[in-house]
Short mmCIF file of C-alpha atoms and ligand atoms in Angstrom, two decimals:
data_model
loop_
_atom_site.label_atom_id
_atom_site.label_comp_id
_atom_site.label_asym_id
_atom_site.label_seq_id
_atom_site.Cartn_x
_atom_site.Cartn_y
_atom_site.Cartn_z
CA UNK T 1 0.00 0.00 0.00
CA UNK T 2 2.98 2.29 0.49
CA UNK T 3 3.49 2.13 -3.28
CA UNK T 4 -0.15 1.94 -4.38
CA UNK T 5 -1.38 4.83 -2.20
CA UNK T 6 0.65 7.58 -3.90
CA UNK T 7 -0.37 6.21 -7.31
CA UNK T 8 -4.08 6.30 -6.37
CA UNK T 9 -3.58 9.87 -5.18
CA UNK T 10 -1.65 10.94 -8.25
CA UNK T 11 -4.21 9.35 -10.59
CA UNK T 12 -7.18 11.01 -8.89
CA UNK T 13 -5.37 14.37 -8.75
CA UNK T 14 -4.54 14.20 -12.47
CA UNK T 15 -8.13 13.19 -13.27
CA UNK T 16 -9.47 16.13 -11.30
CA UNK T 17 -7.16 18.41 -13.31
CA UNK T 18 -8.91 17.15 -16.44
CA UNK T 19 -6.24 14.66 -17.55
CA UNK T 20 -7.27 11.47 -19.27
CA UNK T 21 -5.83 8.79 -16.98
CA UNK T 22 -5.29 5.09 -17.64
CA UNK T 23 -4.41 3.12 -14.52
CA UNK T 24 -2.59 -0.18 -15.02
CA UNK T 25 -3.68 -2.46 -12.20
CA UNK T 26 -1.74 -5.63 -11.50
CA UNK T 27 -3.91 -8.71 -11.07
CA UNK T 28 -3.93 -10.55 -8.70
CA UNK T 29 -2.77 -8.44 -5.74
CA UNK T 30 -0.99 -9.66 -2.62
CA UNK T 31 -3.20 -7.95 -0.05
CA UNK T 32 -6.93 -7.37 0.22
CA UNK T 33 -6.23 -3.70 0.92
CA UNK T 34 -4.81 -3.31 -2.60
CA UNK T 35 -7.86 -4.90 -4.26
CA UNK T 36 -10.31 -2.87 -2.19
CA UNK T 37 -8.59 0.43 -2.93
CA UNK T 38 -8.26 -0.26 -6.65
CA UNK T 39 -11.98 -1.09 -6.90
CA UNK T 40 -12.85 2.05 -4.96
CA UNK T 41 -10.75 4.21 -7.31
CA UNK T 42 -12.42 2.82 -10.40
CA UNK T 43 -15.93 3.11 -9.02
CA UNK T 44 -15.44 6.62 -7.58
CA UNK T 45 -13.62 7.92 -10.67
CA UNK T 46 -15.40 6.45 -13.69
CA UNK T 47 -13.33 8.78 -15.89
CA UNK T 48 -10.18 6.79 -14.96
CA UNK T 49 -9.70 3.94 -17.41
CA UNK T 50 -8.63 0.68 -15.72
CA UNK T 51 -6.24 -1.55 -17.62
CA UNK T 52 -5.64 -4.99 -16.16
CA UNK T 53 -2.11 -6.38 -16.16
CA UNK T 54 -2.50 -10.15 -15.71
CA UNK T 55 0.51 -11.23 -13.73
CA UNK T 56 2.47 -14.35 -14.60
CA UNK T 57 3.54 -15.90 -11.33
CA UNK T 58 7.24 -16.56 -11.70
CA UNK T 59 7.63 -18.06 -8.27
CA UNK T 60 5.88 -21.40 -8.16
CA UNK T 61 6.25 -23.90 -5.37
CA UNK T 62 9.53 -25.07 -6.91
CA UNK T 63 11.52 -21.88 -6.44
CA UNK T 64 9.55 -19.91 -3.85
CA UNK T 65 11.90 -18.53 -1.25
CA UNK T 66 10.09 -18.44 2.05
CA UNK T 67 12.60 -16.02 3.55
CA UNK T 68 11.65 -13.37 1.04
CA UNK T 69 9.05 -10.77 1.65
CA UNK T 70 5.85 -11.63 -0.35
CA UNK T 71 5.59 -8.06 -1.64
CA UNK T 72 9.13 -8.23 -3.05
CA UNK T 73 8.47 -11.56 -4.75
CA UNK T 74 5.35 -10.04 -6.25
CA UNK T 75 7.32 -7.04 -7.42
CA UNK T 76 9.92 -9.33 -8.99
CA UNK T 77 7.14 -11.24 -10.79
CA UNK T 78 5.84 -7.97 -12.23
CA UNK T 79 9.35 -7.07 -13.36
CA UNK T 80 9.74 -10.45 -15.05
CA UNK T 81 6.38 -9.98 -16.78
CA UNK T 82 7.51 -6.73 -18.42
CA UNK T 83 7.19 -8.26 -21.89
CA UNK T 84 3.39 -8.07 -21.44
CA UNK T 85 3.61 -4.29 -21.41
CA UNK T 86 4.04 -3.29 -25.11
CA UNK T 87 0.74 -4.78 -26.36
CA UNK T 88 -1.09 -3.11 -23.45
CA UNK T 89 0.49 0.28 -24.05
CA UNK T 90 0.06 0.26 -27.81
CA UNK T 91 -3.58 -0.89 -27.59
CA UNK T 92 -4.68 2.47 -26.19
CA UNK T 93 -6.57 4.99 -28.22
CA UNK T 94 -5.86 7.86 -28.15
CA UNK T 95 -2.22 6.92 -27.59
CA UNK T 96 -0.53 7.82 -24.31
CA UNK T 97 1.28 11.14 -24.04
CA UNK T 98 3.26 10.01 -21.02
CA UNK T 99 3.79 7.00 -18.79
CA UNK T 100 4.40 7.12 -15.01
CA UNK T 101 6.14 4.11 -13.49
CA UNK T 102 6.69 3.00 -9.89
CA UNK T 103 10.35 3.21 -8.87
CA UNK T 104 10.44 -0.50 -8.04
CA UNK T 105 9.60 -1.37 -11.66
CA UNK T 106 11.79 1.28 -13.27
CA UNK T 107 14.65 -0.81 -14.66
CA UNK T 108 12.24 -3.40 -16.10
CA UNK T 109 9.71 -0.98 -17.62
CA UNK T 110 11.71 2.07 -18.71
CA UNK T 111 13.69 0.43 -21.53
CA UNK T 112 10.44 -0.93 -22.96
CA UNK T 113 8.62 2.40 -22.79
CA UNK T 114 11.65 4.18 -24.25
CA UNK T 115 11.68 1.75 -27.17
CA UNK T 116 8.07 2.75 -27.82
CA UNK T 117 9.16 6.43 -27.71
CA UNK T 118 6.88 7.03 -24.75
CA UNK T 119 8.04 9.86 -22.46
CA UNK T 120 8.41 8.06 -19.13
CA UNK T 121 8.40 9.44 -15.60
CA UNK T 122 9.19 7.73 -12.31
CA UNK T 123 7.09 8.15 -9.18
CA UNK T 124 9.48 7.65 -6.28
CA UNK T 125 7.49 6.33 -3.33
CA UNK T 126 9.76 7.34 -0.47
CA UNK T 127 11.43 10.59 0.63
CA UNK T 128 13.70 12.75 -1.52
CA UNK T 129 16.42 11.98 1.04
CA UNK T 130 16.02 8.24 0.26
CA UNK T 131 16.15 9.17 -3.42
CA UNK T 132 19.65 10.60 -2.89
CA UNK T 133 20.72 7.15 -1.64
CA UNK T 134 18.94 5.42 -4.52
CA UNK T 135 20.67 7.62 -7.07
CA UNK T 136 24.08 7.55 -5.43
CA UNK T 137 24.44 3.89 -4.51
CA UNK T 138 24.87 2.29 -7.96
CA UNK T 139 27.97 4.44 -8.54
CA UNK T 140 29.37 3.51 -5.15
CA UNK T 141 28.96 -0.21 -5.24
CA UNK T 142 31.72 -2.40 -6.44
CA UNK T 143 30.51 -5.97 -6.71
CA UNK T 144 30.04 -7.76 -3.40
CA UNK T 145 31.30 -4.83 -1.35
CA UNK T 146 29.62 -4.21 1.99
CA UNK T 147 27.86 -0.91 2.35
CA UNK T 148 29.22 1.15 5.22
CA UNK T 149 28.54 4.76 6.23
CA UNK T 150 27.68 6.70 3.09
CA UNK T 151 28.68 10.30 2.38
CA UNK T 152 26.38 11.60 -0.33
CA UNK T 153 27.55 14.95 -1.74
CA UNK T 154 25.33 17.81 -0.58
CA UNK T 155 23.77 15.68 2.19
CA UNK T 156 24.40 14.95 5.85
CA UNK T 157 26.43 11.71 6.22
CA UNK T 158 24.27 8.59 6.37
CA UNK T 159 25.54 6.14 9.01
CA UNK T 160 25.43 2.44 8.09
CA UNK T 161 22.88 1.89 10.88
CA UNK T 162 20.32 4.03 9.04
CA UNK T 163 20.59 2.19 5.73
CA UNK T 164 17.80 -0.31 4.87
CA UNK T 165 19.06 -3.59 6.40
CA UNK T 166 18.58 -5.64 3.23
CA UNK T 167 21.15 -3.43 1.45
CA UNK T 168 23.88 -4.91 3.63
CA UNK T 169 23.35 -8.18 1.80
CA UNK T 170 24.36 -7.91 -1.85
CA UNK T 171 22.60 -11.18 -2.74
CA UNK T 172 19.22 -10.01 -1.41
CA UNK T 173 16.54 -9.64 -4.10
CA UNK T 174 15.67 -6.19 -2.80
CA UNK T 175 19.30 -5.05 -3.08
CA UNK T 176 19.50 -6.19 -6.71
CA UNK T 177 16.25 -4.38 -7.54
CA UNK T 178 17.40 -1.29 -5.65
CA UNK T 179 20.64 -0.98 -7.61
CA UNK T 180 19.12 -1.70 -11.02
CA UNK T 181 16.31 0.78 -10.38
CA UNK T 182 18.84 3.33 -9.15
CA UNK T 183 20.66 3.09 -12.48
CA UNK T 184 17.37 3.42 -14.39
CA UNK T 185 16.66 6.83 -12.84
CA UNK T 186 18.82 8.36 -15.55
CA UNK T 187 16.47 7.14 -18.29
CA UNK T 188 13.40 8.99 -17.00
CA UNK T 189 12.14 12.40 -18.14
CA UNK T 190 11.64 13.45 -14.50
CA UNK T 191 11.27 11.89 -11.07
CA UNK T 192 8.18 12.78 -9.05
CA UNK T 193 8.30 12.63 -5.24
CA UNK T 194 5.46 12.90 -2.72
CA UNK T 195 7.25 15.48 -0.62
CA UNK T 196 7.41 19.27 -0.41
CA UNK T 197 10.45 21.44 -0.84
CA UNK T 198 10.67 22.95 2.64
CA UNK T 199 10.57 19.49 4.26
CA UNK T 200 13.58 18.27 2.29
CA UNK T 201 15.18 21.40 0.88
CA UNK T 202 18.72 19.96 1.05
CA UNK T 203 17.84 16.74 -0.79
CA UNK T 204 15.78 18.43 -3.51
CA UNK T 205 18.54 20.93 -4.15
CA UNK T 206 21.38 18.34 -4.04
CA UNK T 207 19.49 16.16 -6.52
CA UNK T 208 18.58 19.00 -8.88
CA UNK T 209 21.93 20.77 -8.61
CA UNK T 210 23.83 17.73 -9.90
CA UNK T 211 25.66 17.16 -6.61
CA UNK T 212 24.37 13.59 -6.07
CA UNK T 213 24.66 12.24 -9.60
CA UNK T 214 25.40 14.20 -12.73
CA UNK T 215 22.81 13.95 -15.50
CA UNK T 216 19.93 13.04 -13.19
CA UNK T 217 16.58 14.13 -14.64
CA UNK T 218 14.66 16.87 -12.80
CA UNK T 219 13.27 15.86 -9.40
CA UNK T 220 9.82 17.38 -8.86
CA UNK T 221 8.26 17.62 -5.40
CA UNK T 222 4.48 17.17 -5.79
CA UNK T 223 3.30 16.50 -2.24
CA UNK T 224 1.50 16.17 0.00
CA UNK T 225 -0.67 14.32 -2.53
CA UNK T 226 -4.37 14.46 -1.64
CA UNK T 227 -6.46 11.40 -0.87
CA UNK T 228 -8.98 10.44 -3.62
CA UNK T 229 -12.50 11.69 -2.95
CA UNK T 230 -14.90 9.12 -1.47
CA UNK T 231 -18.64 9.06 -1.70
CA UNK T 232 -19.99 10.64 1.49
CA UNK T 233 -21.58 8.65 4.32
CA UNK T 234 -20.78 5.36 6.02
CA UNK T 235 -17.90 6.36 8.31
CA UNK T 236 -16.12 3.40 9.94
CA UNK T 237 -16.72 2.54 13.60
CA UNK T 238 -13.59 4.45 14.64
CA UNK T 239 -15.16 7.80 13.91
CA UNK T 240 -18.11 7.84 16.31
CA UNK T 241 -15.60 6.95 19.03
CA UNK T 242 -13.17 9.68 17.93
CA UNK T 243 -16.01 12.22 17.77
CA UNK T 244 -16.58 11.67 21.48
CA UNK T 245 -12.97 12.47 22.49
CA UNK T 246 -11.59 15.92 23.43
CA UNK T 247 -9.52 17.83 20.82
CA UNK T 248 -5.95 16.61 20.27
CA UNK T 249 -6.24 14.09 23.13
CA UNK T 250 -5.88 10.79 21.25
CA UNK T 251 -2.63 8.99 20.38
CA UNK T 252 -2.99 7.07 17.11
CA UNK T 253 -0.75 3.99 16.85
CA UNK T 254 -0.11 2.20 13.57
CA UNK T 255 2.86 0.64 11.81
CA UNK T 256 1.48 0.86 8.30
CA UNK T 257 0.14 -1.73 5.91
CA UNK T 258 2.89 -4.36 6.04
CA UNK T 259 4.70 -4.23 9.37
CA UNK T 260 3.66 -6.89 11.86
CA UNK T 261 4.76 -6.92 15.49
CA UNK T 262 5.68 -9.93 17.58
CA UNK T 263 3.23 -11.11 20.23
CA UNK T 264 5.63 -9.98 22.95
CA UNK T 265 5.94 -6.49 21.48
CA UNK T 266 2.19 -6.18 21.04
CA UNK T 267 1.75 -7.04 24.70
CA UNK T 268 4.30 -4.43 25.82
CA UNK T 269 2.82 -1.79 23.55
CA UNK T 270 -0.54 -2.41 25.22
CA UNK T 271 1.07 -1.96 28.63
CA UNK T 272 2.77 1.20 27.39
CA UNK T 273 -0.43 2.77 26.08
CA UNK T 274 -2.18 2.02 29.34
CA UNK T 275 0.70 3.49 31.37
CA UNK T 276 0.81 6.62 29.23
CA UNK T 277 -2.53 7.60 30.73
CA UNK T 278 -3.53 8.95 27.31
CA UNK T 279 -6.50 8.10 25.13
CA UNK T 280 -5.46 6.00 22.16
CA UNK T 281 -6.56 4.46 18.89
CA UNK T 282 -4.35 1.45 18.20
CA UNK T 283 -4.29 -0.63 15.01
CA UNK T 284 -2.90 -4.07 15.84
CA UNK T 285 -1.23 -6.11 13.09
CA UNK T 286 0.21 -9.61 13.47
CA UNK T 287 0.88 -10.67 9.86
CA UNK T 288 2.61 -8.91 6.97
CA UNK T 289 -0.19 -9.83 4.53
CA UNK T 290 -3.65 -8.81 5.72
CA UNK T 291 -5.34 -11.89 4.17
CA UNK T 292 -3.38 -14.11 6.58
CA UNK T 293 -4.10 -12.05 9.71
CA UNK T 294 -6.77 -14.25 11.25
CA UNK T 295 -6.11 -14.03 15.00
CA UNK T 296 -8.76 -12.28 17.07
CA UNK T 297 -7.90 -9.21 19.09
CA UNK T 298 -8.82 -10.93 22.32
CA UNK T 299 -6.00 -13.43 21.67
CA UNK T 300 -3.46 -10.62 21.34
CA UNK T 301 -4.24 -7.94 23.90
CA UNK T 302 -5.51 -8.17 27.45
CA UNK T 303 -9.25 -8.01 28.15
CA UNK T 304 -8.60 -5.09 30.46
CA UNK T 305 -7.26 -3.03 27.60
CA UNK T 306 -10.25 -3.77 25.41
CA UNK T 307 -12.67 -2.80 28.15
CA UNK T 308 -10.79 0.20 29.39
CA UNK T 309 -12.76 2.77 27.44
CA UNK T 310 -9.92 5.29 27.10
CA UNK T 311 -8.62 3.42 24.13
CA UNK T 312 -9.98 1.83 20.98
CA UNK T 313 -8.08 -1.20 19.70
CA UNK T 314 -8.81 -2.32 16.14
CA UNK T 315 -7.56 -4.98 13.82
CA UNK T 316 -7.87 -4.37 10.10
CA UNK T 317 -7.84 -1.36 7.86
CA UNK T 318 -8.67 2.12 9.13
CA UNK T 319 -8.67 5.19 6.92
CA UNK T 320 -5.47 6.62 8.35
CA UNK T 321 -5.58 9.90 6.51
CA UNK T 322 -9.04 10.59 7.92
CA UNK T 323 -7.96 9.53 11.40
CA UNK T 324 -4.97 11.89 11.29
CA UNK T 325 -7.22 14.67 10.02
CA UNK T 326 -9.70 14.19 12.90
CA UNK T 327 -9.50 16.96 15.48
CA UNK T 328 -9.36 14.50 18.40
CA UNK T 329 -6.01 13.05 17.28
CA UNK T 330 -2.95 14.72 18.78
CA UNK T 331 -0.06 12.29 18.25
CA UNK T 332 0.96 9.40 16.03
CA UNK T 333 3.21 6.51 17.07
CA UNK T 334 4.50 5.56 13.62
CA UNK T 335 6.96 3.26 11.88
CA UNK T 336 7.63 6.18 9.51
CA UNK T 337 6.65 4.67 6.21
CA UNK T 338 6.97 7.69 3.96
CA UNK T 339 3.25 8.08 3.27
CA UNK T 340 2.56 8.10 6.99
CA UNK T 341 5.13 10.85 7.56
CA UNK T 342 3.71 13.06 4.80
CA UNK T 343 0.14 12.48 6.04
CA UNK T 344 1.17 13.45 9.59
CA UNK T 345 2.84 16.61 8.23
CA UNK T 346 -0.23 17.60 6.23
CA UNK T 347 -2.53 17.00 9.20
CA UNK T 348 -0.22 18.66 11.76
CA UNK T 349 -0.03 15.59 14.01
CA UNK T 350 3.15 15.17 16.06
CA UNK T 351 5.00 11.88 15.50
CA UNK T 352 6.76 9.49 17.86
CA UNK T 353 9.00 7.80 15.30
CA UNK T 354 9.59 4.11 15.93
CA UNK T 355 11.17 2.86 12.68
CA UNK T 356 11.02 -0.93 12.18
CA UNK T 357 13.05 -1.46 8.99
CA UNK T 358 13.57 -0.48 5.35
CA UNK T 359 13.78 3.28 4.66
CA UNK T 360 12.17 4.12 7.99
CA UNK T 361 15.22 5.36 9.90
CA UNK T 362 16.03 7.79 7.12
CA UNK T 363 12.43 9.02 7.29
CA UNK T 364 12.51 9.13 11.11
CA UNK T 365 15.57 11.37 10.96
CA UNK T 366 13.54 13.77 8.80
CA UNK T 367 10.71 13.70 11.34
CA UNK T 368 13.17 14.81 13.99
CA UNK T 369 14.99 17.39 11.88
CA UNK T 370 11.87 19.02 10.52
CA UNK T 371 10.28 19.42 13.95
CA UNK T 372 7.43 17.04 13.09
CA UNK T 373 8.19 14.93 16.13
CA UNK T 374 10.75 12.91 18.04
CA UNK T 375 12.61 9.73 17.16
CA UNK T 376 13.06 6.98 19.76
CA UNK T 377 16.56 6.25 18.46
CA UNK T 378 17.47 3.78 21.15
CA UNK T 379 14.62 1.45 20.18
CA UNK T 380 16.21 -0.94 17.71
CA UNK T 381 14.51 -2.37 14.70
CA UNK T 382 13.37 -5.83 13.66
CA UNK T 383 16.09 -8.44 13.44
CA UNK T 384 18.82 -6.12 14.76
CA UNK T 385 21.44 -7.77 16.89
CA UNK T 386 20.78 -7.53 20.62
CA UNK T 387 17.34 -5.98 20.13
CA UNK T 388 14.68 -7.24 22.51
CA UNK T 389 11.19 -5.91 22.95
CA UNK T 390 10.81 -2.30 24.02
CA UNK T 391 9.25 -2.30 27.48
CA UNK T 392 5.84 -0.85 28.13
CA UNK T 393 7.08 1.47 30.87
CA UNK T 394 9.43 3.17 28.42
CA UNK T 395 6.81 3.42 25.69
CA UNK T 396 4.34 4.97 28.11
CA UNK T 397 6.85 7.56 29.26
CA UNK T 398 7.81 8.56 25.70
CA UNK T 399 4.18 8.93 24.68
CA UNK T 400 3.41 11.06 27.75
CA UNK T 401 6.42 13.29 27.13
CA UNK T 402 5.51 13.82 23.49
CA UNK T 403 1.89 14.71 24.32
CA UNK T 404 3.08 17.34 26.79
CA UNK T 405 5.84 18.83 24.61
CA UNK T 406 4.74 22.37 23.75
CA UNK T 407 7.87 23.02 21.70
CA UNK T 408 7.02 20.16 19.33
CA UNK T 409 3.43 21.44 19.21
CA UNK T 410 4.67 24.72 17.76
CA UNK T 411 7.06 23.21 15.23
CA UNK T 412 4.44 20.73 13.99
CA UNK T 413 2.02 23.58 13.34
CA UNK T 414 4.73 25.26 11.26
CA UNK T 415 5.41 22.08 9.25
CA UNK T 416 1.67 21.77 8.55
CA UNK T 417 1.46 25.34 7.31
CA UNK T 418 4.40 24.75 4.97
CA UNK T 419 2.81 21.53 3.69
CA UNK T 420 -0.49 23.27 2.97
CA UNK T 421 1.26 26.21 1.33
CA UNK T 422 3.23 23.86 -0.98
CA UNK T 423 0.21 21.88 -2.17
CA UNK T 424 -2.20 24.84 -2.28
CA UNK T 425 -2.88 26.82 -5.46
CA UNK T 426 0.36 28.48 -6.59
CA UNK T 427 2.52 26.58 -4.07
CA UNK T 428 5.76 24.82 -5.10
CA UNK T 429 4.23 21.31 -5.32
CA UNK T 430 1.09 22.59 -7.04
CA UNK T 431 3.24 24.36 -9.61
CA UNK T 432 5.49 21.32 -10.05
CA UNK T 433 2.53 19.18 -11.07
CA UNK T 434 0.80 21.91 -13.08
CA UNK T 435 3.96 22.41 -15.17
CA UNK T 436 4.08 18.69 -15.95
CA UNK T 437 0.42 18.60 -16.94
CA UNK T 438 0.98 21.56 -19.21
CA UNK T 439 3.90 19.80 -20.87
CA UNK T 440 1.82 16.63 -21.39
CA UNK T 441 -1.06 18.48 -22.96
CA UNK T 442 0.99 20.58 -25.39
N1 UDP L 1 -2.89 2.92 5.70
C1 UDP L 1 -4.21 3.14 6.06
N2 UDP L 1 -4.76 2.32 6.98
C2 UDP L 1 -4.11 1.31 7.57
C3 UDP L 1 -2.76 1.09 7.22
C4 UDP L 1 -2.18 1.92 6.28
O1 UDP L 1 -4.86 4.06 5.55
O2 UDP L 1 -4.70 0.63 8.40
C5 UDP L 1 -2.29 3.76 4.65
C6 UDP L 1 -1.47 4.89 5.22
O3 UDP L 1 -2.29 6.02 5.45
C7 UDP L 1 -0.45 5.12 4.12
C8 UDP L 1 -0.25 3.74 3.52
O4 UDP L 1 -1.41 2.99 3.86
O5 UDP L 1 -0.97 5.98 3.13
C9 UDP L 1 0.95 3.03 4.09
O6 UDP L 1 2.11 3.57 3.58
P1 UDP L 1 3.39 3.89 4.44
O7 UDP L 1 4.40 4.41 3.47
O8 UDP L 1 3.05 4.79 5.57
O9 UDP L 1 3.84 2.52 5.07
P2 UDP L 1 3.97 1.00 4.52
O10 UDP L 1 2.63 0.40 4.73
O11 UDP L 1 4.38 1.05 3.09
O12 UDP L 1 5.01 0.41 5.40
N1 UDP L 2 12.91 -6.79 2.51
C1 UDP L 2 12.88 -8.05 3.00
N2 UDP L 2 13.10 -9.10 2.16
C2 UDP L 2 13.37 -8.91 0.85
C3 UDP L 2 13.42 -7.64 0.36
C4 UDP L 2 13.19 -6.60 1.20
O1 UDP L 2 12.64 -8.27 4.18
O2 UDP L 2 13.57 -9.87 0.12
C5 UDP L 2 12.63 -5.67 3.39
C6 UDP L 2 13.90 -5.17 4.00
O3 UDP L 2 13.69 -4.87 5.35
C7 UDP L 2 14.21 -3.93 3.20
C8 UDP L 2 12.85 -3.42 2.89
O4 UDP L 2 12.08 -4.60 2.70
O5 UDP L 2 15.00 -3.05 3.93
C9 UDP L 2 12.81 -2.55 1.68
O6 UDP L 2 11.89 -1.60 1.87
P1 UDP L 2 11.74 -0.24 1.03
O7 UDP L 2 12.69 0.76 1.52
O8 UDP L 2 11.76 -0.51 -0.43
O9 UDP L 2 10.29 0.14 1.49
P2 UDP L 2 8.90 -0.28 0.81
O10 UDP L 2 9.19 -0.69 -0.61
O11 UDP L 2 8.32 -1.36 1.62
O12 UDP L 2 8.12 0.98 0.90
#
């Protein structure tokens, strides 16, 4: 969902600017959340033309690698099915004026689109700061060399501990995709990022000034991207509960669409939320893929917590953007997936950053630097050596401190204003996208 969400938002934004949009949807999907959101896009925006990409499963029982993340295997299958693309693209009438590709498919899809003379753009689904690493790494890597601290020109040094863990293993599927896609950046007409200039001024300027890699296409900040419109009515059960809470009193806790916690950590988090003394809305997740997440809440958290009344514990999808935009929500305990960070910025909700893996430490460092929140640096991430569960007592104390931090309250309000200014009419992100649309329509 971290990749699909910005595409849904970009597609609906382009459609509402009067663009004719074709959305290539991969079938089947890994998670139910993907299927549900794709169907909602197509039914709420009948002007968006769906084009099904029937995936060939390249990983049958013979060569499935259980250690690999199901989303990365899926991504690799899409990449290996790239030969299905030309007939789809050339079947369209009127023909496409441009093609926007997810960064994780870039090296597989760009050469094909370029052969068809189709101007191709990349949507980068993480921060511009992560993009500096993406662009810089291919030039740095000699085969089989371990990645250490990285000094990217124009950027603050990136310690090895902040780099996505999989990148320390050159044989990992993700690492291979990362490097190939990093090289493919040079073949795009421009790279779009769901960020705004004031949040990542150093990265945007290092990328566009040629400091990171020479010859990189323009990097265009187009965020925060807006959520697609939904038909009114039928709010989920979280909202009546939120409506009854005082302004800015609720701590929202969620680790995104694909980060599961261990039983032990779930238990301690429950203790922590109780000890914090704050109201909370907590989304519990036990399995990476939602379709496999069958355990009931009562098996995971204590009865006392469910009956407490100061908190609402849910399992399953909540509309996070709406939750963050609700006036009762005052803080967000987040893994710092990039979409979550940008949503918190746009809604002016302070973040307690608890990165769990991938690009999340890089994003957490931006949360801290921008004034959007604080980063619990000493809490390790999944699989890290010597990392045990984080104890409830400590979690409770951090949450309490963040809720009472007036300094953070002021800086978060500033970040929100900057976010709204960038995406509002005439703002830097608004202009970035408007200039692209103008180019496509001329
Ligand atoms: N999301 C949501 N409800 C959920 C879980 C996730 O709306 O219960 C959305 C969230 O708002 C964000 C996206 O799914 O837009 C997740 O992307 P992110 O980059 O934050 O994290 P990832 O899931 O990729 O780790
Ligand atoms: N990963 C993994 N197994 C793999 C490939 C990747 O566990 O085979 C994990 C790993 O933690 C890596 C992360 O996925 O660091 C990559 O995440 P990325 O930064 O691309 O974020 P996402 O694509 O989920 O938004």
